[in-house]
Amino acid sequence: MSQRRFIDPSRSILTDIRPFYYAVSNTPVRDICGGIPVRHSTDQKPLRICLQGAGDIRNILHSVYSRRKIGDKQGIEFFVNDHNPAIVARDILLLTLASRAPYGHKDRLKRFVDLFFSIYADLSLDEAAGRKLDDLLEELLNGFPSVGGAMSIPALEHLWHVKKTWALWKTNRKSMRDTQQLRDKQTKEHFERMLPGQLATVMRLEVLANCDLAATTTMQNELLHYYQTGSVLKSRSKGPAVVRSLKQSNPATGKCNWTLFDPETKQFLHYLSHPFQLLISGSEASDFQADNQTLLASAKSAFCRLVKALAAEMTKSKVKIVFDVGNCNSFMSQRIPSDIVFDVIDTSNLADNLGLVNMLLLASPRLNRDETHATLWVEFVKAHSNYVNAVEFLNDYLGFPHSMLGTTLIFNVQCHLTAAYCLMSIMNTVGGSVDPI
């Protein structure tokens, strides 16, 4: 088991050289700020959140939404790292669009979310979404970062790589005929690979836990359509709504969504990714579930709340986002100023490739030791299905009893293990017992 505790550097290097393109993340959204108390004073320091291996924008959106919902007055500073410049380029584009949501107009907001979700999820775009994407690429190439803007990339080399990605997307959209064959090949390889029997696992079992059989079947059919076609858009015909196939789209229009394409690796988004992982379990599940219990309606309902919160908070200048492109090790140890510590550090599932102990040692100096609520989130999606319980899993991956975390790294651990993934929250503590659940 030692290879799981301390991952060989060659494996990390291989991951850096040949990254998968998780334009839509493969891990579910969660409330990473849930344990942080409400702060009613605007004079306090902003909440600082570090997202490593950030993937897509959902955890950013949900963090802003959850703090706004409970009436938190302090601002939020995000430090966002991903070693793939295409991920960062796509996140900035989507956040730029989301920040302009007409949050004070219900009907306009619904129409806006239709367009937003299309750019977020669809391989094929209709004319309106295609024009909006073209306009955003042009704007970002000429005007990012703006003076006093909410988003920035401090390292000029990283900014160059991100702008290069935007430029390639813009060029690709103007040369659709030349790349149609590649698009069709990627679609066949990645979206038609999934079998109906795998759908429940891919959707994460918690999403289906509170649904009846009819709703579950509907959701599975929606997801199967997405994997078969790469599209969630429904036809505008007056008959029964059907998901529009990529084969029905006109390649001459050039309306391919190139934000779902990594120009460096020539890959479309990873085949395990899908855009419906917005439903979360727990007390806020009802916020992210439409009445008719369909994936598309529920995802759009979620995005309505999320983009509304982001736009409102950015209008008040309460959200700042700093992006970084590169290896997470050097990001944490070198590229963040030494005096910056975080209330929340989320490492996605980087521990699958870098090792749990490595992640603990890397992140522990960066947690805010003055706040007992400061939390490190670690997630696994590999190699844990054979464990009887969370304690056995945690002890094996650490290589020593989990209770030692409380004396060595001053951590308190909660670990949740399911058939789909393992999630751990690791919190500051000044003593007491460690109780994985």
GROMACS .gro file of C-alpha atoms in nm:
model
  437
    1MET     CA    1   0.000   0.000   0.000
    2SER     CA    2   0.301   0.233   0.024
    3GLN     CA    3   0.258   0.332  -0.340
    4ARG     CA    4  -0.074   0.489  -0.241
    5ARG     CA    5   0.071   0.686   0.050
    6PHE     CA    6   0.366   0.839  -0.133
    7ILE     CA    7   0.307   0.850  -0.508
    8ASP     CA    8   0.620   0.812  -0.717
    9PRO     CA    9   0.719   1.147  -0.878
   10SER     CA   10   0.712   0.987  -1.224
   11ARG     CA   11   0.338   0.935  -1.188
   12SER     CA   12   0.288   1.301  -1.106
   13ILE     CA   13   0.501   1.402  -1.404
   14LEU     CA   14   0.301   1.174  -1.634
   15THR     CA   15  -0.020   1.331  -1.509
   16ASP     CA   16   0.119   1.678  -1.579
   17ILE     CA   17   0.230   1.587  -1.931
   18ARG     CA   18  -0.088   1.405  -2.038
   19PRO     CA   19  -0.373   1.558  -1.841
   20PHE     CA   20  -0.730   1.452  -1.896
   21TYR     CA   21  -0.954   1.737  -1.998
   22TYR     CA   22  -1.216   1.765  -1.726
   23ALA     CA   23  -1.385   2.073  -1.870
   24VAL     CA   24  -1.686   1.956  -1.673
   25SER     CA   25  -1.544   1.817  -1.351
   26ASN     CA   26  -1.569   1.448  -1.264
   27THR     CA   27  -1.630   1.509  -0.893
   28PRO     CA   28  -1.955   1.633  -0.737
   29VAL     CA   29  -2.004   1.984  -0.602
   30ARG     CA   30  -2.013   2.025  -0.225
   31ASP     CA   31  -2.046   2.296   0.035
   32ILE     CA   32  -1.680   2.340   0.125
   33CYS     CA   33  -1.761   2.642   0.344
   34GLY     CA   34  -2.030   2.466   0.547
   35GLY     CA   35  -1.835   2.461   0.874
   36ILE     CA   36  -1.739   2.828   0.871
   37PRO     CA   37  -1.946   3.051   1.102
   38VAL     CA   38  -2.133   3.355   0.972
   39ARG     CA   39  -1.942   3.680   0.992
   40HIS     CA   40  -2.169   3.982   1.018
   41SER     CA   41  -1.903   4.251   1.011
   42THR     CA   42  -1.764   4.386   0.684
   43ASP     CA   43  -1.447   4.492   0.869
   44GLN     CA   44  -1.318   4.136   0.903
   45LYS     CA   45  -1.066   3.987   0.665
   46PRO     CA   46  -1.213   3.820   0.356
   47LEU     CA   47  -1.267   3.446   0.357
   48ARG     CA   48  -0.976   3.288   0.172
   49ILE     CA   49  -1.036   2.970  -0.027
   50CYS     CA   50  -0.773   2.774  -0.218
   51LEU     CA   51  -0.888   2.538  -0.494
   52GLN     CA   52  -0.623   2.298  -0.624
   53GLY     CA   53  -0.690   2.095  -0.936
   54ALA     CA   54  -0.994   2.318  -0.955
   55GLY     CA   55  -1.161   2.172  -1.263
   56ASP     CA   56  -1.475   2.364  -1.351
   57ILE     CA   57  -1.646   2.657  -1.179
   58ARG     CA   58  -1.909   2.482  -0.966
   59ASN     CA   59  -1.729   2.499  -0.630
   60ILE     CA   60  -1.658   2.870  -0.686
   61LEU     CA   61  -2.023   2.936  -0.765
   62HIS     CA   62  -2.153   2.728  -0.477
   63SER     CA   63  -1.916   2.885  -0.223
   64VAL     CA   64  -2.038   3.234  -0.316
   65TYR     CA   65  -2.400   3.115  -0.312
   66SER     CA   66  -2.378   2.944   0.028
   67ARG     CA   67  -2.214   3.242   0.201
   68ARG     CA   68  -2.467   3.483   0.050
   69LYS     CA   69  -2.755   3.258   0.154
   70ILE     CA   70  -2.660   3.264   0.523
   71GLY     CA   71  -2.608   3.641   0.522
   72ASP     CA   72  -2.230   3.646   0.547
   73LYS     CA   73  -2.103   4.004   0.507
   74GLN     CA   74  -1.736   3.939   0.442
   75GLY     CA   75  -1.591   3.905   0.096
   76ILE     CA   76  -1.428   3.596  -0.054
   77GLU     CA   77  -1.084   3.564  -0.211
   78PHE     CA   78  -1.028   3.255  -0.424
   79PHE     CA   79  -0.686   3.126  -0.524
   80VAL     CA   80  -0.751   2.880  -0.806
   81ASN     CA   81  -0.493   2.643  -0.952
   82ASP     CA   82  -0.505   2.393  -1.235
   83HIS     CA   83  -0.208   2.274  -1.437
   84ASN     CA   84  -0.411   2.270  -1.761
   85PRO     CA   85  -0.438   2.622  -1.913
   86ALA     CA   86  -0.751   2.519  -2.104
   87ILE     CA   87  -0.933   2.460  -1.774
   88VAL     CA   88  -0.834   2.804  -1.645
   89ALA     CA   89  -0.925   2.966  -1.978
   90ARG     CA   90  -1.268   2.805  -1.973
   91ASP     CA   91  -1.330   2.893  -1.607
   92ILE     CA   92  -1.250   3.261  -1.665
   93LEU     CA   93  -1.476   3.271  -1.970
   94LEU     CA   94  -1.770   3.111  -1.787
   95LEU     CA   95  -1.725   3.326  -1.475
   96THR     CA   96  -1.710   3.639  -1.690
   97LEU     CA   97  -2.040   3.538  -1.847
   98ALA     CA   98  -2.197   3.439  -1.513
   99SER     CA   99  -2.100   3.772  -1.355
  100ARG     CA  100  -2.332   3.946  -1.604
  101ALA     CA  101  -2.644   3.752  -1.511
  102PRO     CA  102  -2.952   3.982  -1.490
  103TYR     CA  103  -3.010   3.879  -1.129
  104GLY     CA  104  -3.286   4.134  -1.069
  105HIS     CA  105  -3.511   4.010  -1.350
  106LYS     CA  106  -3.661   3.660  -1.311
  107ASP     CA  107  -3.768   3.601  -1.672
  108ARG     CA  108  -3.449   3.744  -1.819
  109LEU     CA  109  -3.246   3.534  -1.576
  110LYS     CA  110  -3.412   3.213  -1.698
  111ARG     CA  111  -3.333   3.301  -2.060
  112PHE     CA  112  -2.979   3.390  -1.961
  113VAL     CA  113  -2.931   3.052  -1.788
  114ASP     CA  114  -3.053   2.870  -2.100
  115LEU     CA  115  -2.772   3.036  -2.294
  116PHE     CA  116  -2.518   2.995  -2.012
  117PHE     CA  117  -2.590   2.624  -1.965
  118SER     CA  118  -2.560   2.566  -2.339
  119ILE     CA  119  -2.208   2.714  -2.344
  120TYR     CA  120  -2.128   2.522  -2.024
  121ALA     CA  121  -2.241   2.182  -2.148
  122ASP     CA  122  -2.316   2.147  -2.521
  123LEU     CA  123  -2.077   2.039  -2.792
  124SER     CA  124  -2.307   2.204  -3.046
  125LEU     CA  125  -2.431   2.560  -2.998
  126ASP     CA  126  -2.727   2.735  -3.153
  127GLU     CA  127  -2.671   3.066  -3.330
  128ALA     CA  128  -2.729   3.289  -3.026
  129ALA     CA  129  -2.493   3.090  -2.801
  130GLY     CA  130  -2.234   3.074  -3.078
  131ARG     CA  131  -2.236   3.451  -3.119
  132LYS     CA  132  -2.207   3.501  -2.744
  133LEU     CA  133  -1.908   3.268  -2.727
  134ASP     CA  134  -1.740   3.452  -3.017
  135ASP     CA  135  -1.797   3.786  -2.845
  136LEU     CA  136  -1.658   3.659  -2.513
  137LEU     CA  137  -1.342   3.521  -2.676
  138GLU     CA  138  -1.284   3.850  -2.856
  139GLU     CA  139  -1.338   4.049  -2.538
  140LEU     CA  140  -1.108   3.835  -2.325
  141LEU     CA  141  -0.830   3.834  -2.583
  142ASN     CA  142  -0.832   4.213  -2.600
  143GLY     CA  143  -0.929   4.312  -2.248
  144PHE     CA  144  -0.827   4.055  -1.986
  145PRO     CA  145  -0.730   4.130  -1.720
  146SER     CA  146  -0.910   4.460  -1.680
  147VAL     CA  147  -0.788   4.724  -1.438
  148GLY     CA  148  -0.964   4.672  -1.106
  149GLY     CA  149  -1.131   4.355  -1.232
  150ALA     CA  150  -1.242   4.072  -1.004
  151MET     CA  151  -1.026   3.810  -1.181
  152SER     CA  152  -0.652   3.810  -1.244
  153ILE     CA  153  -0.355   3.594  -1.343
  154PRO     CA  154  -0.043   3.736  -1.172
  155ALA     CA  155   0.214   3.531  -1.366
  156LEU     CA  156   0.263   3.670  -1.719
  157GLU     CA  157   0.369   3.329  -1.849
  158HIS     CA  158   0.046   3.174  -1.724
  159LEU     CA  159  -0.155   3.458  -1.878
  160TRP     CA  160   0.016   3.396  -2.211
  161HIS     CA  161  -0.085   3.028  -2.207
  162VAL     CA  162  -0.445   3.114  -2.122
  163LYS     CA  163  -0.470   3.373  -2.398
  164LYS     CA  164  -0.313   3.128  -2.641
  165THR     CA  165  -0.596   2.887  -2.559
  166TRP     CA  166  -0.860   3.156  -2.622
  167ALA     CA  167  -0.695   3.238  -2.954
  168LEU     CA  168  -0.693   2.872  -3.060
  169TRP     CA  169  -1.060   2.835  -2.969
  170LYS     CA  170  -1.143   3.142  -3.173
  171THR     CA  171  -0.942   3.011  -3.470
  172ASN     CA  172  -1.099   2.666  -3.443
  173ARG     CA  173  -1.448   2.813  -3.451
  174LYS     CA  174  -1.364   2.981  -3.783
  175SER     CA  175  -1.229   2.661  -3.939
  176MET     CA  176  -1.506   2.416  -3.858
  177ARG     CA  177  -1.483   2.219  -4.181
  178ASP     CA  178  -1.116   2.135  -4.121
  179THR     CA  179  -1.180   1.994  -3.775
  180GLN     CA  180  -1.516   1.822  -3.823
  181GLN     CA  181  -1.355   1.480  -3.866
  182LEU     CA  182  -1.164   1.515  -3.538
  183ARG     CA  183  -1.480   1.625  -3.362
  184ASP     CA  184  -1.675   1.324  -3.487
  185LYS     CA  185  -1.396   1.087  -3.383
  186GLN     CA  186  -1.375   1.230  -3.032
  187THR     CA  187  -1.753   1.218  -2.995
  188LYS     CA  188  -1.764   0.852  -3.091
  189GLU     CA  189  -1.477   0.758  -2.860
  190HIS     CA  190  -1.584   0.954  -2.554
  191PHE     CA  191  -1.960   0.998  -2.557
  192GLU     CA  192  -2.080   0.668  -2.703
  193ARG     CA  193  -1.860   0.461  -2.473
  194MET     CA  194  -2.095   0.465  -2.175
  195LEU     CA  195  -2.337   0.180  -2.113
  196PRO     CA  196  -2.675   0.226  -1.937
  197GLY     CA  197  -2.565  -0.001  -1.653
  198GLN     CA  198  -2.283   0.239  -1.563
  199LEU     CA  199  -2.500   0.548  -1.542
  200ALA     CA  200  -2.596   0.529  -1.174
  201THR     CA  201  -2.229   0.511  -1.071
  202VAL     CA  202  -2.129   0.800  -1.294
  203MET     CA  203  -2.415   1.016  -1.163
  204ARG     CA  204  -2.297   0.953  -0.803
  205LEU     CA  205  -2.532   0.742  -0.601
  206GLU     CA  206  -2.636   1.023  -0.366
  207VAL     CA  207  -2.811   1.205  -0.650
  208LEU     CA  208  -3.050   0.913  -0.694
  209ALA     CA  209  -3.098   0.828  -0.327
  210ASN     CA  210  -3.419   1.026  -0.272
  211CYS     CA  211  -3.577   0.970  -0.615
  212ASP     CA  212  -3.851   0.726  -0.704
  213LEU     CA  213  -3.808   0.469  -0.980
  214ALA     CA  214  -3.978   0.679  -1.248
  215ALA     CA  215  -3.759   0.982  -1.173
  216THR     CA  216  -3.446   0.767  -1.165
  217THR     CA  217  -3.531   0.617  -1.505
  218THR     CA  218  -3.591   0.963  -1.650
  219MET     CA  219  -3.256   1.086  -1.521
  220GLN     CA  220  -3.072   0.785  -1.656
  221ASN     CA  221  -3.230   0.833  -1.998
  222GLU     CA  222  -3.128   1.200  -1.999
  223LEU     CA  223  -2.771   1.113  -1.914
  224LEU     CA  224  -2.761   0.836  -2.174
  225HIS     CA  225  -2.876   1.086  -2.438
  226TYR     CA  226  -2.595   1.318  -2.334
  227TYR     CA  227  -2.332   1.048  -2.367
  228GLN     CA  228  -2.468   0.942  -2.704
  229THR     CA  229  -2.492   1.290  -2.851
  230GLY     CA  230  -2.278   1.526  -2.649
  231SER     CA  231  -2.572   1.763  -2.622
  232VAL     CA  232  -2.834   1.862  -2.367
  233LEU     CA  233  -3.011   2.102  -2.598
  234LYS     CA  234  -3.364   2.000  -2.691
  235SER     CA  235  -3.518   2.055  -3.031
  236ARG     CA  236  -3.754   2.345  -3.083
  237SER     CA  237  -4.012   2.129  -3.260
  238LYS     CA  238  -4.371   2.142  -3.138
  239GLY     CA  239  -4.377   1.767  -3.086
  240PRO     CA  240  -4.226   1.572  -2.794
  241ALA     CA  241  -3.895   1.717  -2.680
  242VAL     CA  242  -3.598   1.514  -2.797
  243VAL     CA  243  -3.230   1.567  -2.742
  244ARG     CA  244  -3.064   1.702  -3.055
  245SER     CA  245  -2.791   1.475  -3.187
  246LEU     CA  246  -2.456   1.603  -3.301
  247LYS     CA  247  -2.521   1.421  -3.626
  248GLN     CA  248  -2.810   1.659  -3.691
  249SER     CA  249  -2.600   1.974  -3.647
  250ASN     CA  250  -2.475   2.153  -3.955
  251PRO     CA  251  -2.092   2.158  -3.971
  252ALA     CA  252  -2.102   2.452  -4.212
  253THR     CA  253  -2.236   2.682  -3.939
  254GLY     CA  254  -1.917   2.645  -3.734
  255LYS     CA  255  -2.111   2.633  -3.407
  256CYS     CA  256  -1.899   2.383  -3.221
  257ASN     CA  257  -1.839   2.465  -2.855
  258TRP     CA  258  -1.462   2.474  -2.853
  259THR     CA  259  -1.440   2.544  -2.479
  260LEU     CA  260  -1.503   2.170  -2.444
  261PHE     CA  261  -1.192   2.100  -2.653
  262ASP     CA  262  -0.832   2.109  -2.528
  263PRO     CA  263  -0.623   2.246  -2.818
  264GLU     CA  264  -0.297   2.115  -2.670
  265THR     CA  265  -0.394   1.751  -2.618
  266LYS     CA  266  -0.658   1.747  -2.897
  267GLN     CA  267  -0.913   1.600  -2.657
  268PHE     CA  268  -1.274   1.684  -2.595
  269LEU     CA  269  -1.389   1.670  -2.236
  270HIS     CA  270  -1.329   1.341  -2.056
  271TYR     CA  271  -1.596   1.081  -2.120
  272LEU     CA  272  -1.673   1.040  -1.748
  273SER     CA  273  -1.768   1.407  -1.723
  274HIS     CA  274  -2.124   1.528  -1.750
  275PRO     CA  275  -2.290   1.863  -1.672
  276PHE     CA  276  -2.554   1.743  -1.426
  277GLN     CA  277  -2.342   1.710  -1.112
  278LEU     CA  278  -2.501   2.010  -0.944
  279LEU     CA  279  -2.743   1.825  -0.718
  280ILE     CA  280  -2.597   1.786  -0.371
  281SER     CA  281  -2.713   1.582  -0.077
  282GLY     CA  282  -2.793   1.725   0.263
  283SER     CA  283  -2.984   2.027   0.383
  284GLU     CA  284  -2.953   2.220   0.057
  285ALA     CA  285  -3.064   1.941  -0.175
  286SER     CA  286  -3.403   2.104  -0.228
  287ASP     CA  287  -3.231   2.417  -0.359
  288PHE     CA  288  -3.090   2.222  -0.649
  289GLN     CA  289  -3.385   2.008  -0.752
  290ALA     CA  290  -3.658   2.102  -0.995
  291ASP     CA  291  -4.016   1.995  -0.924
  292ASN     CA  292  -4.029   1.753  -1.215
  293GLN     CA  293  -3.705   1.577  -1.109
  294THR     CA  294  -3.530   1.588  -1.445
  295LEU     CA  295  -3.157   1.642  -1.470
  296LEU     CA  296  -3.175   1.926  -1.721
  297ALA     CA  297  -3.443   2.118  -1.533
  298SER     CA  298  -3.266   2.065  -1.201
  299ALA     CA  299  -2.928   2.173  -1.338
  300LYS     CA  300  -3.077   2.490  -1.484
  301SER     CA  301  -3.262   2.558  -1.159
  302ALA     CA  302  -2.930   2.526  -0.975
  303PHE     CA  303  -2.749   2.755  -1.217
  304CYS     CA  304  -3.021   3.020  -1.176
  305ARG     CA  305  -2.939   3.041  -0.805
  306LEU     CA  306  -2.563   3.015  -0.851
  307VAL     CA  307  -2.509   3.275  -1.123
  308LYS     CA  308  -2.755   3.511  -0.955
  309ALA     CA  309  -2.548   3.500  -0.635
  310LEU     CA  310  -2.218   3.546  -0.819
  311ALA     CA  311  -2.343   3.843  -1.023
  312ALA     CA  312  -2.488   4.012  -0.714
  313GLU     CA  313  -2.171   3.965  -0.506
  314MET     CA  314  -1.938   4.073  -0.787
  315THR     CA  315  -2.145   4.388  -0.832
  316LYS     CA  316  -2.059   4.469  -0.469
  317SER     CA  317  -1.689   4.386  -0.532
  318LYS     CA  318  -1.706   4.111  -0.268
  319VAL     CA  319  -1.547   3.838  -0.483
  320LYS     CA  320  -1.185   3.828  -0.602
  321ILE     CA  321  -1.038   3.534  -0.795
  322VAL     CA  322  -0.667   3.479  -0.859
  323PHE     CA  323  -0.583   3.208  -1.113
  324ASP     CA  324  -0.265   3.004  -1.145
  325VAL     CA  325  -0.152   2.756  -1.410
  326GLY     CA  326   0.096   2.487  -1.319
  327ASN     CA  327   0.195   2.217  -1.074
  328CYS     CA  328   0.006   2.236  -0.746
  329ASN     CA  329   0.319   2.160  -0.542
  330SER     CA  330   0.505   2.470  -0.659
  331PHE     CA  331   0.182   2.670  -0.647
  332MET     CA  332   0.138   2.603  -0.275
  333SER     CA  333   0.503   2.619  -0.175
  334GLN     CA  334   0.638   2.896  -0.401
  335ARG     CA  335   0.386   3.096  -0.603
  336ILE     CA  336   0.155   3.198  -0.318
  337PRO     CA  337   0.301   3.471  -0.093
  338SER     CA  338   0.430   3.317   0.228
  339ASP     CA  339   0.205   3.528   0.451
  340ILE     CA  340  -0.119   3.404   0.293
  341VAL     CA  341  -0.309   3.127   0.473
  342PHE     CA  342  -0.650   2.983   0.394
  343ASP     CA  343  -0.975   2.914   0.572
  344VAL     CA  344  -1.054   2.639   0.319
  345ILE     CA  345  -0.826   2.432   0.097
  346ASP     CA  346  -0.990   2.196  -0.150
  347THR     CA  347  -0.762   1.951  -0.332
  348SER     CA  348  -1.025   1.779  -0.548
  349ASN     CA  349  -0.901   1.423  -0.611
  350LEU     CA  350  -0.534   1.515  -0.656
  351ALA     CA  351  -0.449   1.268  -0.379
  352ASP     CA  352  -0.536   0.987  -0.622
  353ASN     CA  353  -0.226   1.081  -0.823
  354LEU     CA  354  -0.007   1.257  -0.565
  355GLY     CA  355  -0.078   1.054  -0.251
  356LEU     CA  356  -0.267   1.144   0.066
  357VAL     CA  357   0.036   1.208   0.287
  358ASN     CA  358   0.191   1.429   0.022
  359MET     CA  359  -0.125   1.641   0.009
  360LEU     CA  360  -0.140   1.668   0.389
  361LEU     CA  361   0.221   1.781   0.414
  362LEU     CA  362   0.179   2.027   0.129
  363ALA     CA  363  -0.141   2.186   0.255
  364SER     CA  364  -0.097   2.184   0.634
  365PRO     CA  365   0.135   2.490   0.651
  366ARG     CA  366  -0.121   2.689   0.452
  367LEU     CA  367  -0.423   2.635   0.677
  368ASN     CA  368  -0.516   2.930   0.898
  369ARG     CA  369  -0.402   2.814   1.243
  370ASP     CA  370  -0.585   3.101   1.413
  371GLU     CA  371  -0.923   2.962   1.309
  372THR     CA  372  -1.041   2.623   1.436
  373HIS     CA  373  -1.287   2.599   1.147
  374ALA     CA  374  -1.012   2.603   0.881
  375THR     CA  375  -1.066   2.293   0.667
  376LEU     CA  376  -0.874   2.086   0.414
  377TRP     CA  377  -1.088   1.880   0.175
  378VAL     CA  378  -0.938   1.566   0.018
  379GLU     CA  379  -1.124   1.343  -0.224
  380PHE     CA  380  -1.060   1.003  -0.381
  381VAL     CA  381  -1.229   0.843  -0.679
  382LYS     CA  382  -0.990   0.548  -0.718
  383ALA     CA  383  -0.892   0.232  -0.532
  384HIS     CA  384  -1.115   0.242  -0.226
  385SER     CA  385  -1.405   0.012  -0.308
  386ASN     CA  386  -1.252  -0.288  -0.129
  387TYR     CA  387  -1.250  -0.127   0.215
  388VAL     CA  388  -1.509  -0.220   0.476
  389ASN     CA  389  -1.533   0.126   0.630
  390ALA     CA  390  -1.381   0.472   0.624
  391VAL     CA  391  -1.147   0.408   0.919
  392GLU     CA  392  -0.984   0.109   0.746
  393PHE     CA  393  -0.945   0.312   0.426
  394LEU     CA  394  -0.794   0.611   0.604
  395ASN     CA  395  -0.549   0.411   0.814
  396ASP     CA  396  -0.430   0.215   0.511
  397TYR     CA  397  -0.376   0.522   0.295
  398LEU     CA  398  -0.199   0.712   0.571
  399GLY     CA  399   0.025   0.423   0.670
  400PHE     CA  400  -0.028   0.500   1.038
  401PRO     CA  401  -0.331   0.520   1.271
  402HIS     CA  402  -0.552   0.814   1.183
  403SER     CA  403  -0.554   0.922   1.550
  404MET     CA  404  -0.192   1.033   1.507
  405LEU     CA  405  -0.307   1.318   1.284
  406GLY     CA  406  -0.426   1.500   1.593
  407THR     CA  407  -0.074   1.497   1.741
  408THR     CA  408   0.145   1.522   1.430
  409LEU     CA  409  -0.033   1.770   1.201
  410ILE     CA  410  -0.296   1.901   1.445
  411PHE     CA  411  -0.577   1.774   1.227
  412ASN     CA  412  -0.924   1.646   1.303
  413VAL     CA  413  -1.054   1.412   1.034
  414GLN     CA  414  -1.399   1.324   0.913
  415CYS     CA  415  -1.414   1.067   0.637
  416HIS     CA  416  -1.716   0.965   0.430
  417LEU     CA  417  -1.685   0.657   0.209
  418THR     CA  418  -1.933   0.542  -0.057
  419ALA     CA  419  -1.921   0.310  -0.355
  420ALA     CA  420  -1.870   0.611  -0.582
  421TYR     CA  421  -1.603   0.813  -0.407
  422CYS     CA  422  -1.437   0.895  -0.075
  423LEU     CA  423  -1.447   1.244   0.073
  424MET     CA  424  -1.256   1.367   0.376
  425SER     CA  425  -1.272   1.698   0.561
  426ILE     CA  426  -0.963   1.761   0.771
  427MET     CA  427  -0.999   2.041   1.024
  428ASN     CA  428  -0.781   2.228   1.269
  429THR     CA  429  -0.821   2.113   1.627
  430VAL     CA  430  -0.659   2.188   1.959
  431GLY     CA  431  -0.715   1.842   2.103
  432GLY     CA  432  -0.987   1.586   2.146
  433SER     CA  433  -1.065   1.272   1.957
  434VAL     CA  434  -1.055   1.211   1.582
  435ASP     CA  435  -1.378   1.053   1.466
  436PRO     CA  436  -1.405   0.940   1.103
  437ILE     CA  437  -1.766   0.879   1.001
   0.00000   0.00000   0.00000
